[in-house]
Amino acid sequence: MLQEYTTFTPIDEQTTAQAELDSHIEAQAQEIAPEPEIQFIDLDGFYTYEAQLAGQVIATITHDCEDFVTQPWVVMVGEVEVHRADTWANCANYIQWHYKQGTLAKLRTTSLEKLLDKPFDELSTLDWQRLKDYEPHSAELLAA
């Protein structure tokens, strides 16, 4: 008759208790304040996307078919180009990674009054969206 021997490695109770506590704290933190996910909203069916976090636009992804044919997808923060890639997914990964690292450029916005002074052909999609939501507070702006 062959006997089987099993060996047990001793488990430190302190390590087990600490792991359980850490797991419990992490689960509670996610229930209380879950980390919001970045959502990518398709604006025009293919060429323009907004990266939104809790309803706020943090970046846009656009397709540039005129320049840089090998890297047509562009990440823009505000009106500044921050990254180019060959696929939309690479741009989305860039935004997610840099946001989690805290290195994504901050959105610099111009005032709505300055947007009204810009020529229409120079307005970006984000500018148009901001102007659609704009309600002037001055009667002078309404008359103009």
PDB file of N, CA and C in Angstrom, residues 57-117:
ATOM      1  N   VAL A  57     -15.987  66.790 -21.108  1.00  0.00           N
ATOM      2  CA  VAL A  57     -15.083  66.429 -22.198  1.00  0.00           C
ATOM      3  C   VAL A  57     -13.644  66.634 -21.729  1.00  0.00           C
ATOM      4  N   ILE A  58     -12.829  65.579 -21.828  1.00  0.00           N
ATOM      5  CA  ILE A  58     -11.420  65.706 -21.444  1.00  0.00           C
ATOM      6  C   ILE A  58     -10.500  65.683 -22.661  1.00  0.00           C
ATOM      7  N   ALA A  59     -10.990  65.172 -23.797  1.00  0.00           N
ATOM      8  CA  ALA A  59     -10.195  65.133 -25.025  1.00  0.00           C
ATOM      9  C   ALA A  59     -11.111  64.774 -26.189  1.00  0.00           C
ATOM     10  N   THR A  60     -10.615  64.981 -27.392  1.00  0.00           N
ATOM     11  CA  THR A  60     -11.344  64.552 -28.585  1.00  0.00           C
ATOM     12  C   THR A  60     -10.400  63.733 -29.464  1.00  0.00           C
ATOM     13  N   ILE A  61     -10.995  62.834 -30.222  1.00  0.00           N
ATOM     14  CA  ILE A  61     -10.249  62.051 -31.208  1.00  0.00           C
ATOM     15  C   ILE A  61     -10.863  62.377 -32.563  1.00  0.00           C
ATOM     16  N   THR A  62     -10.032  62.816 -33.494  1.00  0.00           N
ATOM     17  CA  THR A  62     -10.520  63.145 -34.831  1.00  0.00           C
ATOM     18  C   THR A  62      -9.683  62.408 -35.869  1.00  0.00           C
ATOM     19  N   HIS A  63     -10.248  62.305 -37.061  1.00  0.00           N
ATOM     20  CA  HIS A  63      -9.562  61.657 -38.178  1.00  0.00           C
ATOM     21  C   HIS A  63      -9.104  62.743 -39.134  1.00  0.00           C
ATOM     22  N   ASP A  64      -7.813  62.766 -39.427  1.00  0.00           N
ATOM     23  CA  ASP A  64      -7.218  63.765 -40.309  1.00  0.00           C
ATOM     24  C   ASP A  64      -6.805  63.073 -41.594  1.00  0.00           C
ATOM     25  N   CYS A  65      -7.560  63.302 -42.674  1.00  0.00           N
ATOM     26  CA  CYS A  65      -7.246  62.616 -43.927  1.00  0.00           C
ATOM     27  C   CYS A  65      -6.376  63.464 -44.857  1.00  0.00           C
ATOM     28  N   GLU A  66      -5.950  64.648 -44.413  1.00  0.00           N
ATOM     29  CA  GLU A  66      -5.124  65.490 -45.268  1.00  0.00           C
ATOM     30  C   GLU A  66      -3.634  65.316 -44.998  1.00  0.00           C
ATOM     31  N   ASP A  67      -3.241  65.327 -43.728  1.00  0.00           N
ATOM     32  CA  ASP A  67      -1.832  65.236 -43.356  1.00  0.00           C
ATOM     33  C   ASP A  67      -1.554  63.911 -42.662  1.00  0.00           C
ATOM     34  N   PHE A  68      -0.305  63.527 -42.643  1.00  0.00           N
ATOM     35  CA  PHE A  68       0.148  62.357 -41.897  1.00  0.00           C
ATOM     36  C   PHE A  68      -0.694  61.127 -42.228  1.00  0.00           C
ATOM     37  N   VAL A  69      -0.654  60.696 -43.453  1.00  0.00           N
ATOM     38  CA  VAL A  69      -1.478  59.587 -43.922  1.00  0.00           C
ATOM     39  C   VAL A  69      -1.232  58.317 -43.113  1.00  0.00           C
ATOM     40  N   THR A  70      -0.015  58.122 -42.612  1.00  0.00           N
ATOM     41  CA  THR A  70       0.269  56.905 -41.850  1.00  0.00           C
ATOM     42  C   THR A  70      -0.274  56.961 -40.427  1.00  0.00           C
ATOM     43  N   GLN A  71      -0.546  58.158 -39.915  1.00  0.00           N
ATOM     44  CA  GLN A  71      -1.115  58.313 -38.576  1.00  0.00           C
ATOM     45  C   GLN A  71      -2.255  59.325 -38.637  1.00  0.00           C
ATOM     46  N   PRO A  72      -3.405  58.903 -39.164  1.00  0.00           N
ATOM     47  CA  PRO A  72      -4.486  59.858 -39.381  1.00  0.00           C
ATOM     48  C   PRO A  72      -5.312  60.193 -38.140  1.00  0.00           C
ATOM     49  N   TRP A  73      -5.222  59.394 -37.083  1.00  0.00           N
ATOM     50  CA  TRP A  73      -6.041  59.644 -35.895  1.00  0.00           C
ATOM     51  C   TRP A  73      -5.304  60.576 -34.945  1.00  0.00           C
ATOM     52  N   VAL A  74      -6.003  61.630 -34.498  1.00  0.00           N
ATOM     53  CA  VAL A  74      -5.391  62.695 -33.714  1.00  0.00           C
ATOM     54  C   VAL A  74      -6.116  62.840 -32.380  1.00  0.00           C
ATOM     55  N   VAL A  75      -5.343  62.916 -31.290  1.00  0.00           N
ATOM     56  CA  VAL A  75      -5.904  63.237 -29.974  1.00  0.00           C
ATOM     57  C   VAL A  75      -5.706  64.729 -29.765  1.00  0.00           C
ATOM     58  N   MET A  76      -6.798  65.415 -29.478  1.00  0.00           N
ATOM     59  CA  MET A  76      -6.755  66.853 -29.227  1.00  0.00           C
ATOM     60  C   MET A  76      -7.278  67.117 -27.820  1.00  0.00           C
ATOM     61  N   VAL A  77      -6.573  67.972 -27.101  1.00  0.00           N
ATOM     62  CA  VAL A  77      -7.063  68.462 -25.817  1.00  0.00           C
ATOM     63  C   VAL A  77      -7.279  69.949 -26.020  1.00  0.00           C
ATOM     64  N   GLY A  78      -8.545  70.347 -25.996  1.00  0.00           N
ATOM     65  CA  GLY A  78      -8.874  71.714 -26.378  1.00  0.00           C
ATOM     66  C   GLY A  78      -8.630  71.854 -27.863  1.00  0.00           C
ATOM     67  N   GLU A  79      -7.793  72.789 -28.227  1.00  0.00           N
ATOM     68  CA  GLU A  79      -7.456  72.982 -29.637  1.00  0.00           C
ATOM     69  C   GLU A  79      -6.016  72.580 -29.920  1.00  0.00           C
ATOM     70  N   VAL A  80      -5.410  71.830 -29.009  1.00  0.00           N
ATOM     71  CA  VAL A  80      -4.002  71.471 -29.129  1.00  0.00           C
ATOM     72  C   VAL A  80      -3.868  69.980 -29.437  1.00  0.00           C
ATOM     73  N   GLU A  81      -3.116  69.667 -30.485  1.00  0.00           N
ATOM     74  CA  GLU A  81      -2.835  68.268 -30.824  1.00  0.00           C
ATOM     75  C   GLU A  81      -1.795  67.728 -29.851  1.00  0.00           C
ATOM     76  N   VAL A  82      -2.119  66.595 -29.200  1.00  0.00           N
ATOM     77  CA  VAL A  82      -1.184  66.024 -28.229  1.00  0.00           C
ATOM     78  C   VAL A  82      -0.662  64.651 -28.641  1.00  0.00           C
ATOM     79  N   HIS A  83      -1.318  63.990 -29.601  1.00  0.00           N
ATOM     80  CA  HIS A  83      -0.889  62.635 -29.984  1.00  0.00           C
ATOM     81  C   HIS A  83      -1.473  62.275 -31.342  1.00  0.00           C
ATOM     82  N   ARG A  84      -0.726  61.448 -32.094  1.00  0.00           N
ATOM     83  CA  ARG A  84      -1.203  60.877 -33.357  1.00  0.00           C
ATOM     84  C   ARG A  84      -0.983  59.382 -33.326  1.00  0.00           C
ATOM     85  N   ALA A  85      -1.876  58.646 -33.997  1.00  0.00           N
ATOM     86  CA  ALA A  85      -1.735  57.192 -34.053  1.00  0.00           C
ATOM     87  C   ALA A  85      -2.345  56.674 -35.339  1.00  0.00           C
ATOM     88  N   ASP A  86      -2.067  55.396 -35.630  1.00  0.00           N
ATOM     89  CA  ASP A  86      -2.585  54.789 -36.852  1.00  0.00           C
ATOM     90  C   ASP A  86      -3.996  54.245 -36.684  1.00  0.00           C
ATOM     91  N   THR A  87      -4.458  54.051 -35.455  1.00  0.00           N
ATOM     92  CA  THR A  87      -5.820  53.548 -35.236  1.00  0.00           C
ATOM     93  C   THR A  87      -6.519  54.360 -34.159  1.00  0.00           C
ATOM     94  N   TRP A  88      -7.839  54.321 -34.205  1.00  0.00           N
ATOM     95  CA  TRP A  88      -8.651  54.987 -33.186  1.00  0.00           C
ATOM     96  C   TRP A  88      -8.380  54.373 -31.819  1.00  0.00           C
ATOM     97  N   ALA A  89      -8.241  53.049 -31.764  1.00  0.00           N
ATOM     98  CA  ALA A  89      -8.031  52.355 -30.490  1.00  0.00           C
ATOM     99  C   ALA A  89      -6.738  52.801 -29.810  1.00  0.00           C
ATOM    100  N   ASN A  90      -5.690  53.048 -30.587  1.00  0.00           N
ATOM    101  CA  ASN A  90      -4.439  53.528 -29.992  1.00  0.00           C
ATOM    102  C   ASN A  90      -4.621  54.909 -29.376  1.00  0.00           C
ATOM    103  N   CYS A  91      -5.428  55.746 -29.997  1.00  0.00           N
ATOM    104  CA  CYS A  91      -5.712  57.060 -29.425  1.00  0.00           C
ATOM    105  C   CYS A  91      -6.516  56.925 -28.134  1.00  0.00           C
ATOM    106  N   ALA A  92      -7.501  56.035 -28.137  1.00  0.00           N
ATOM    107  CA  ALA A  92      -8.302  55.815 -26.929  1.00  0.00           C
ATOM    108  C   ALA A  92      -7.425  55.286 -25.799  1.00  0.00           C
ATOM    109  N   ASN A  93      -6.530  54.352 -26.108  1.00  0.00           N
ATOM    110  CA  ASN A  93      -5.604  53.831 -25.095  1.00  0.00           C
ATOM    111  C   ASN A  93      -4.691  54.924 -24.559  1.00  0.00           C
ATOM    112  N   TYR A  94      -4.241  55.817 -25.437  1.00  0.00           N
ATOM    113  CA  TYR A  94      -3.392  56.938 -25.022  1.00  0.00           C
ATOM    114  C   TYR A  94      -4.122  57.805 -24.000  1.00  0.00           C
ATOM    115  N   ILE A  95      -5.372  58.130 -24.295  1.00  0.00           N
ATOM    116  CA  ILE A  95      -6.148  58.976 -23.384  1.00  0.00           C
ATOM    117  C   ILE A  95      -6.341  58.279 -22.042  1.00  0.00           C
ATOM    118  N   GLN A  96      -6.743  57.019 -22.069  1.00  0.00           N
ATOM    119  CA  GLN A  96      -6.988  56.295 -20.821  1.00  0.00           C
ATOM    120  C   GLN A  96      -5.716  56.174 -19.990  1.00  0.00           C
ATOM    121  N   TRP A  97      -4.619  55.818 -20.617  1.00  0.00           N
ATOM    122  CA  TRP A  97      -3.377  55.625 -19.880  1.00  0.00           C
ATOM    123  C   TRP A  97      -2.894  56.928 -19.265  1.00  0.00           C
ATOM    124  N   HIS A  98      -2.868  58.000 -20.076  1.00  0.00           N
ATOM    125  CA  HIS A  98      -2.372  59.277 -19.563  1.00  0.00           C
ATOM    126  C   HIS A  98      -3.311  59.868 -18.520  1.00  0.00           C
ATOM    127  N   TYR A  99      -4.608  59.621 -18.645  1.00  0.00           N
ATOM    128  CA  TYR A  99      -5.520  60.111 -17.611  1.00  0.00           C
ATOM    129  C   TYR A  99      -5.246  59.401 -16.284  1.00  0.00           C
ATOM    130  N   LYS A 100      -5.093  58.080 -16.309  1.00  0.00           N
ATOM    131  CA  LYS A 100      -4.823  57.327 -15.074  1.00  0.00           C
ATOM    132  C   LYS A 100      -3.485  57.718 -14.463  1.00  0.00           C
ATOM    133  N   GLN A 101      -2.505  58.057 -15.297  1.00  0.00           N
ATOM    134  CA  GLN A 101      -1.195  58.476 -14.794  1.00  0.00           C
ATOM    135  C   GLN A 101      -1.202  59.928 -14.318  1.00  0.00           C
ATOM    136  N   GLY A 102      -2.250  60.672 -14.692  1.00  0.00           N
ATOM    137  CA  GLY A 102      -2.315  62.085 -14.322  1.00  0.00           C
ATOM    138  C   GLY A 102      -1.494  62.974 -15.232  1.00  0.00           C
ATOM    139  N   THR A 103      -1.131  62.467 -16.415  1.00  0.00           N
ATOM    140  CA  THR A 103      -0.281  63.232 -17.327  1.00  0.00           C
ATOM    141  C   THR A 103      -1.023  63.721 -18.571  1.00  0.00           C
ATOM    142  N   LEU A 104      -2.333  63.527 -18.623  1.00  0.00           N
ATOM    143  CA  LEU A 104      -3.097  64.039 -19.762  1.00  0.00           C
ATOM    144  C   LEU A 104      -3.186  65.554 -19.631  1.00  0.00           C
ATOM    145  N   ALA A 105      -2.898  66.251 -20.714  1.00  0.00           N
ATOM    146  CA  ALA A 105      -2.941  67.714 -20.686  1.00  0.00           C
ATOM    147  C   ALA A 105      -4.321  68.192 -20.249  1.00  0.00           C
ATOM    148  N   LYS A 106      -4.343  69.312 -19.563  1.00  0.00           N
ATOM    149  CA  LYS A 106      -5.611  69.877 -19.099  1.00  0.00           C
ATOM    150  C   LYS A 106      -6.275  70.651 -20.225  1.00  0.00           C
ATOM    151  N   LEU A 107      -7.592  70.620 -20.230  1.00  0.00           N
ATOM    152  CA  LEU A 107      -8.375  71.292 -21.259  1.00  0.00           C
ATOM    153  C   LEU A 107      -8.335  72.795 -21.026  1.00  0.00           C
ATOM    154  N   ARG A 108      -7.815  73.521 -21.998  1.00  0.00           N
ATOM    155  CA  ARG A 108      -7.813  74.983 -21.933  1.00  0.00           C
ATOM    156  C   ARG A 108      -8.932  75.477 -22.829  1.00  0.00           C
ATOM    157  N   THR A 109      -9.878  76.167 -22.241  1.00  0.00           N
ATOM    158  CA  THR A 109     -11.015  76.631 -23.024  1.00  0.00           C
ATOM    159  C   THR A 109     -11.005  78.149 -23.118  1.00  0.00           C
ATOM    160  N   THR A 110     -11.476  78.629 -24.231  1.00  0.00           N
ATOM    161  CA  THR A 110     -11.630  80.067 -24.393  1.00  0.00           C
ATOM    162  C   THR A 110     -13.018  80.452 -23.911  1.00  0.00           C
ATOM    163  N   SER A 111     -13.183  81.713 -23.563  1.00  0.00           N
ATOM    164  CA  SER A 111     -14.484  82.164 -23.075  1.00  0.00           C
ATOM    165  C   SER A 111     -15.495  82.117 -24.219  1.00  0.00           C
ATOM    166  N   LEU A 112     -16.752  82.006 -23.842  1.00  0.00           N
ATOM    167  CA  LEU A 112     -17.800  81.922 -24.863  1.00  0.00           C
ATOM    168  C   LEU A 112     -17.906  83.215 -25.660  1.00  0.00           C
ATOM    169  N   GLU A 113     -17.636  84.344 -25.020  1.00  0.00           N
ATOM    170  CA  GLU A 113     -17.672  85.615 -25.749  1.00  0.00           C
ATOM    171  C   GLU A 113     -16.583  85.653 -26.830  1.00  0.00           C
ATOM    172  N   LYS A 114     -15.410  85.078 -26.532  1.00  0.00           N
ATOM    173  CA  LYS A 114     -14.342  85.027 -27.532  1.00  0.00           C
ATOM    174  C   LYS A 114     -14.700  84.073 -28.670  1.00  0.00           C
ATOM    175  N   LEU A 115     -15.433  83.007 -28.348  1.00  0.00           N
ATOM    176  CA  LEU A 115     -15.872  82.090 -29.403  1.00  0.00           C
ATOM    177  C   LEU A 115     -16.827  82.787 -30.368  1.00  0.00           C
ATOM    178  N   LEU A 116     -17.658  83.678 -29.842  1.00  0.00           N
ATOM    179  CA  LEU A 116     -18.591  84.407 -30.705  1.00  0.00           C
ATOM    180  C   LEU A 116     -17.852  85.314 -31.681  1.00  0.00           C
ATOM    181  N   ASP A 117     -16.654  85.762 -31.313  1.00  0.00           N
ATOM    182  CA  ASP A 117     -15.872  86.636 -32.183  1.00  0.00           C
ATOM    183  C   ASP A 117     -15.059  85.871 -33.227  1.00  0.00           C
TER     184      ASP A 117
END
